[in-house]
Amino acid sequence: MSKVYFKDLSYIKELLASVEHSQLFILADENSKGHCYPLIKDYLEYHQVIEISSGEKHKTLDSCNLIWNALTNATADRKALLINLGGGVITDMGGFCAGTYKRGIRFINIPTTLLSQVDASVGAKTGIDFNGYKNHIGLFCEAEAVLVNPTFHQTLPQEQLVSGYAEMLKHGLIADQKHWQDCLENGYGKFSNELIQQSVKIKEKVVEADPTEKGLRKILNFGHTIGHAIETHLLNTENELLHGEAIGLGMIAEAFISRSKGLLSDQEYQIIIKELGRIYNSSKIEKASYVEIKRLCKQDKKNQNGELNMSLLKNIGQAVYDIPVEEELIDEALNVIL
């Protein structure tokens, strides 16, 4: 599993010295290039920047073609090294492109959003969206290292911190009641290295037990079956949601399903929807979306043999996976958040 370092940005020099490479490339979008690249530039040796457009709507094969073409035109060989500097789209897509270029070159993730620091850049999942389906094409591919530093938070709008906060709350809900409480007490203003480390350690522990998502790792998808469907449905519309905003709504809906299935007590359900409902707003979703959201849920990777499966909560701090869910229950859950 990739080593995650919580170090000053100057530690980049040590990472580069520890990974033998022939050429160095930096993958960034216009935001991370403008705001984050200047913070690390002085710690880099000779390199080339590959810039792509920001946003989930650009997490596609077209963007991969730009990256692969840039590497090919620079005559990048199999010992080239790619640094993915950006949020979850950059680390997901950069890892996928690195893992497939010439059957694999090495890469380092330097996540610049809270979401990518606590979730996307850790755990070896890489990939892109395809034909409107979230993370439909991808592979498990380990980064050489992940460097996490909250300095980048200064470059982020508040909504990006709120987005990342959803994944931190999720880690608490599925595996660590104390972390859930610590996150609530912290709020979504400023995040310490310690709190980020807590969240990353929860994910690392789950991933180490099940690297390729054959079982336990599925609990990390709590809130994601419905959340991904909502996120995908609103993509490229004026009501587009950030990933964490959609996952926040997905967690409310799937907490309802957890209670309806007799897994989660009503008392804990009320606590969860009260806390999440204060933060994540469903005003952008209309009831006309029900059919489309359910259609997208059917493409979720946890489904098997035509059965729609979810990862649900047993209590705050414990999740279960591969729970069959009826379509009618999804309708009821959507009624809760709409």
Coordinates of C-alpha atoms in Angstrom, one line a residue:
M1 CA 0.0 0.0 0.0
S2 CA 1.2 3.5 -0.8
K3 CA 3.0 5.3 2.1
V4 CA 1.2 8.5 3.1
Y5 CA 3.4 11.3 4.4
F6 CA 2.2 14.2 6.5
K7 CA 5.1 16.4 5.9
D8 CA 6.1 19.9 4.8
L9 CA 6.0 20.5 1.1
S10 CA 9.8 20.6 1.0
Y11 CA 9.7 16.8 1.6
I12 CA 9.0 16.6 -2.1
K13 CA 12.8 16.7 -2.7
E14 CA 13.3 13.6 -0.6
L15 CA 10.5 11.8 -2.3
L16 CA 12.0 12.5 -5.7
A17 CA 15.4 11.4 -4.5
S18 CA 13.9 8.1 -3.3
V19 CA 12.3 7.2 -6.6
E20 CA 14.6 6.5 -9.6
H21 CA 13.2 8.3 -12.6
S22 CA 14.3 9.4 -16.1
Q23 CA 11.9 12.3 -16.5
L24 CA 9.5 14.2 -14.3
F25 CA 6.0 15.3 -15.2
I26 CA 3.4 17.3 -13.2
L27 CA -0.3 16.8 -14.0
A28 CA -2.5 19.7 -12.9
D29 CA -5.7 21.5 -13.9
E30 CA -6.0 25.2 -14.3
N31 CA -6.8 25.6 -10.6
S32 CA -4.0 23.5 -9.1
K33 CA -1.6 24.9 -11.6
G34 CA -2.5 28.5 -10.7
H35 CA -2.8 28.1 -6.9
C36 CA -0.8 25.0 -5.9
Y37 CA 2.0 24.6 -8.4
P38 CA 3.7 27.8 -7.2
L39 CA 3.9 26.3 -3.7
I40 CA 5.9 23.3 -4.8
K41 CA 7.7 24.6 -7.9
D42 CA 11.0 25.4 -6.1
Y43 CA 11.3 21.9 -4.7
L44 CA 11.2 20.3 -8.2
E45 CA 14.0 19.4 -10.6
Y46 CA 13.6 19.9 -14.3
H47 CA 10.1 18.9 -15.3
Q48 CA 7.2 19.4 -17.7
V49 CA 3.7 20.4 -16.7
I50 CA 0.7 18.7 -18.3
E51 CA -2.4 20.8 -17.9
I52 CA -6.0 19.6 -18.3
S53 CA -9.4 21.2 -17.6
S54 CA -10.8 20.9 -14.1
G55 CA -14.0 19.2 -13.0
E56 CA -15.7 15.9 -13.0
K57 CA -17.1 16.5 -16.5
H58 CA -13.5 16.3 -17.8
K59 CA -12.7 13.0 -16.1
T60 CA -13.0 11.2 -19.4
L61 CA -11.1 9.4 -22.1
D62 CA -10.7 12.7 -24.0
S63 CA -8.6 14.0 -21.1
C64 CA -6.7 10.8 -20.9
N65 CA -5.8 11.2 -24.6
L66 CA -4.4 14.6 -23.8
I67 CA -2.3 13.2 -21.0
W68 CA -1.1 10.2 -23.0
N69 CA -0.3 12.4 -26.0
A70 CA 1.7 14.8 -23.8
L71 CA 3.8 11.9 -22.4
T72 CA 4.2 10.4 -25.9
N73 CA 5.3 13.7 -27.5
A74 CA 7.8 14.2 -24.7
T75 CA 9.2 10.7 -25.4
A76 CA 8.5 9.7 -21.8
D77 CA 9.9 6.2 -21.2
R78 CA 8.9 3.6 -18.7
K79 CA 11.0 5.2 -16.0
A80 CA 9.2 8.5 -16.2
L81 CA 7.6 9.8 -13.0
L82 CA 4.2 11.6 -12.9
I83 CA 3.2 13.8 -10.0
N84 CA -0.6 14.2 -9.7
L85 CA -1.1 17.7 -8.2
G86 CA -4.8 18.4 -7.6
G87 CA -8.1 17.0 -6.3
G88 CA -9.8 13.7 -6.7
V89 CA -10.3 14.0 -10.5
I90 CA -6.5 14.6 -11.0
T91 CA -5.4 11.8 -8.7
D92 CA -8.0 9.3 -10.0
M93 CA -7.3 10.1 -13.7
G94 CA -3.5 10.7 -13.3
G95 CA -3.1 7.3 -11.6
F96 CA -5.1 5.6 -14.3
C97 CA -3.1 7.2 -17.1
A98 CA 0.2 6.4 -15.4
G99 CA -0.9 2.8 -14.8
T100 CA -1.7 2.3 -18.4
Y101 CA 1.0 4.3 -20.2
K102 CA 3.5 1.8 -21.6
R103 CA 1.9 -0.7 -19.2
G104 CA 2.7 1.4 -16.2
I105 CA 4.9 4.3 -15.1
R106 CA 5.3 5.3 -11.4
F107 CA 3.4 8.2 -9.9
I108 CA 3.2 10.3 -6.7
N109 CA 0.0 11.9 -5.5
I110 CA 0.1 15.4 -4.0
P111 CA -3.6 15.9 -3.2
T112 CA -4.6 19.6 -2.9
T113 CA -8.3 19.3 -1.8
L114 CA -9.5 18.0 1.5
L115 CA -11.5 15.4 -0.3
S116 CA -8.5 14.0 -2.2
Q117 CA -6.4 14.1 0.9
V118 CA -8.7 11.9 3.0
D119 CA -10.1 9.7 0.3
A120 CA -9.4 9.9 -3.4
S121 CA -5.6 9.8 -3.3
V122 CA -5.3 6.9 -0.9
G123 CA -6.2 3.3 -1.5
A124 CA -4.9 2.6 -5.1
K125 CA -8.3 3.1 -6.9
T126 CA -7.8 5.0 -10.2
G127 CA -10.1 5.6 -13.0
I128 CA -12.4 7.7 -15.1
D129 CA -16.1 8.2 -15.9
F130 CA -17.5 6.6 -19.0
N131 CA -20.7 7.2 -20.9
G132 CA -22.1 9.1 -17.9
Y133 CA -21.2 6.4 -15.4
K134 CA -19.0 7.3 -12.4
N135 CA -15.6 5.6 -12.2
H136 CA -16.7 3.0 -14.8
I137 CA -13.3 2.4 -16.2
G138 CA -10.2 2.0 -14.0
L139 CA -7.8 -0.2 -12.2
F140 CA -6.2 -0.7 -8.8
C141 CA -2.8 1.0 -9.1
E142 CA -0.6 2.0 -6.2
A143 CA 1.1 5.4 -6.0
E144 CA 4.8 5.4 -5.0
A145 CA 3.8 7.9 -2.2
V146 CA 1.1 10.3 -1.2
L147 CA 2.1 13.7 0.3
V148 CA -0.6 15.4 2.4
N149 CA -0.3 19.0 3.6
P150 CA -3.1 21.2 4.8
T151 CA -1.3 24.3 3.4
F152 CA -3.3 23.8 0.2
H153 CA -6.6 24.4 2.0
Q154 CA -5.8 28.1 1.9
T155 CA -6.3 27.9 -1.9
L156 CA -9.8 26.3 -1.5
P157 CA -13.3 27.9 -1.5
Q158 CA -15.4 26.9 1.5
E159 CA -17.6 24.5 -0.5
Q160 CA -14.5 22.3 -1.3
L161 CA -13.9 21.9 2.5
V162 CA -17.5 21.0 3.0
S163 CA -17.2 18.4 0.2
G164 CA -14.2 16.8 1.8
Y165 CA -15.8 16.9 5.2
A166 CA -18.5 14.5 4.0
E167 CA -15.9 11.7 3.5
M168 CA -14.4 12.3 6.9
L169 CA -17.8 12.0 8.5
K170 CA -18.3 8.9 6.5
H171 CA -15.1 7.3 7.9
G172 CA -16.5 7.9 11.4
L173 CA -19.9 6.5 10.6
I174 CA -18.6 3.3 9.1
A175 CA -15.7 2.5 11.4
D176 CA -15.0 4.9 14.3
Q177 CA -17.6 6.6 16.4
K178 CA -15.0 8.8 18.1
H179 CA -13.8 10.1 14.7
W180 CA -17.4 11.0 13.9
Q181 CA -17.6 12.9 17.1
D182 CA -14.2 14.6 16.6
C183 CA -15.3 15.7 13.1
L184 CA -18.5 17.2 14.4
E185 CA -16.7 19.1 17.1
N186 CA -14.2 20.4 14.6
G187 CA -16.7 21.5 12.1
Y188 CA -15.7 22.3 8.5
G189 CA -13.6 25.4 8.9
K190 CA -10.0 24.5 9.5
F191 CA -8.6 20.9 9.6
S192 CA -5.5 19.9 11.5
N193 CA -3.0 17.3 10.3
E194 CA -4.1 15.2 13.2
L195 CA -7.7 15.0 12.2
I196 CA -6.9 14.4 8.6
Q197 CA -4.5 11.6 9.7
Q198 CA -7.3 10.0 11.7
S199 CA -9.5 9.9 8.7
V200 CA -6.7 8.5 6.4
K201 CA -5.8 5.8 9.0
I202 CA -9.4 4.6 9.0
K203 CA -9.4 4.2 5.3
E204 CA -5.9 2.6 5.3
K205 CA -6.9 0.0 7.8
V206 CA -9.9 -1.0 5.7
V207 CA -7.9 -1.1 2.4
E208 CA -5.1 -3.1 4.0
A209 CA -7.6 -5.8 5.0
D210 CA -9.2 -5.9 1.5
P211 CA -7.1 -4.2 -1.1
T212 CA -9.2 -5.0 -4.2
E213 CA -12.7 -4.7 -2.7
K214 CA -13.8 -8.3 -2.5
G215 CA -15.5 -7.7 0.8
L216 CA -14.8 -5.4 3.7
R217 CA -13.6 -2.5 1.6
K218 CA -17.1 -2.1 0.3
I219 CA -18.1 -0.4 3.5
L220 CA -16.2 2.7 2.2
N221 CA -19.0 3.0 -0.3
F222 CA -21.6 3.9 2.3
G223 CA -23.6 6.8 0.9
H224 CA -22.1 6.3 -2.6
T225 CA -24.7 4.2 -4.4
I226 CA -27.3 6.9 -4.2
G227 CA -24.7 9.7 -3.8
H228 CA -22.9 8.8 -7.0
A229 CA -26.2 8.5 -8.9
I230 CA -27.2 12.0 -7.7
E231 CA -23.8 13.4 -8.6
T232 CA -23.8 11.8 -12.1
H233 CA -27.4 12.8 -12.8
L234 CA -26.6 16.5 -12.1
L235 CA -23.3 16.5 -13.9
N236 CA -23.1 19.1 -16.7
T237 CA -26.2 20.9 -15.4
E238 CA -26.6 24.2 -13.7
N239 CA -27.3 22.3 -10.5
E240 CA -24.1 20.3 -10.5
L241 CA -22.9 19.1 -7.1
L242 CA -19.4 18.5 -5.8
H243 CA -18.7 14.9 -4.9
G244 CA -18.9 15.3 -1.2
E245 CA -22.1 17.3 -1.4
A246 CA -23.7 14.4 -3.3
I247 CA -22.3 11.9 -0.9
G248 CA -23.7 13.8 2.1
L249 CA -27.1 13.4 0.6
G250 CA -26.4 9.8 -0.3
M251 CA -25.5 9.1 3.4
I252 CA -28.8 10.6 4.6
A253 CA -30.7 8.4 2.1
E254 CA -28.8 5.3 2.9
A255 CA -29.1 5.9 6.7
F256 CA -32.8 5.9 6.1
I257 CA -32.5 2.6 4.2
S258 CA -30.3 1.2 7.1
R259 CA -33.1 2.0 9.6
S260 CA -35.8 0.6 7.3
K261 CA -33.9 -2.6 7.0
G262 CA -33.8 -2.9 10.8
L263 CA -30.1 -2.4 11.0
L264 CA -29.8 1.1 12.4
S265 CA -31.7 2.2 15.5
D266 CA -34.1 5.1 15.2
Q267 CA -32.2 7.1 17.8
E268 CA -28.9 6.9 15.8
Y269 CA -30.7 7.5 12.6
Q270 CA -32.1 10.8 14.0
I271 CA -28.7 11.9 15.1
I272 CA -27.2 11.2 11.7
I273 CA -29.9 13.0 9.7
K274 CA -29.8 16.0 12.0
E275 CA -26.0 16.4 11.7
L276 CA -25.8 15.7 8.0
G277 CA -29.0 17.6 7.2
R278 CA -27.5 20.8 8.7
I279 CA -24.8 20.8 6.0
Y280 CA -25.9 19.1 2.8
N281 CA -28.7 20.7 0.9
S282 CA -31.0 18.9 -1.4
S283 CA -32.7 21.9 -3.0
K284 CA -31.1 21.2 -6.4
I285 CA -32.8 17.9 -6.9
E286 CA -36.3 17.5 -8.2
K287 CA -38.7 14.5 -7.9
A288 CA -38.5 14.1 -11.7
S289 CA -35.0 12.8 -11.1
Y290 CA -36.2 9.6 -9.3
V291 CA -36.2 7.4 -12.4
E292 CA -32.8 8.5 -13.6
I293 CA -31.2 8.2 -10.2
K294 CA -32.5 4.7 -9.8
R295 CA -31.3 3.8 -13.3
L296 CA -27.8 5.0 -12.3
C297 CA -27.9 3.1 -9.1
K298 CA -28.3 -0.1 -11.1
Q299 CA -24.8 0.6 -12.6
D300 CA -23.2 0.6 -9.2
K301 CA -20.2 -1.8 -9.0
K302 CA -21.4 -3.5 -5.8
N303 CA -24.4 -5.0 -7.6
Q304 CA -24.5 -8.7 -8.5
N305 CA -26.8 -10.9 -10.5
G306 CA -29.2 -8.1 -11.2
E307 CA -29.6 -7.4 -7.5
L308 CA -29.0 -3.9 -6.1
N309 CA -26.6 -4.1 -3.1
M310 CA -25.6 -1.4 -0.7
S311 CA -23.2 -0.8 2.2
L312 CA -25.3 0.3 5.1
L313 CA -25.0 1.2 8.8
K314 CA -25.5 -1.1 11.7
N315 CA -24.7 1.7 14.1
I316 CA -22.6 4.9 14.3
G317 CA -19.1 3.4 13.9
Q318 CA -20.0 0.1 12.2
A319 CA -21.1 -0.7 8.7
V320 CA -22.2 -3.9 6.8
Y321 CA -22.0 -4.6 3.1
D322 CA -23.8 -6.5 0.3
I323 CA -27.2 -5.8 1.6
P324 CA -29.9 -6.2 -1.1
V325 CA -32.2 -3.1 -1.4
E326 CA -35.5 -3.0 -3.2
E327 CA -36.2 -0.1 -5.7
E328 CA -39.3 0.9 -3.7
L329 CA -37.0 1.6 -0.7
I330 CA -34.8 3.9 -2.9
D331 CA -38.0 5.9 -3.7
E332 CA -38.7 6.2 0.0
A333 CA -35.1 7.2 0.7
L334 CA -35.2 9.9 -2.0
N335 CA -38.4 11.3 -0.5
V336 CA -36.4 11.9 2.7
I337 CA -33.8 14.0 1.0
L338 CA -35.9 15.8 -1.5

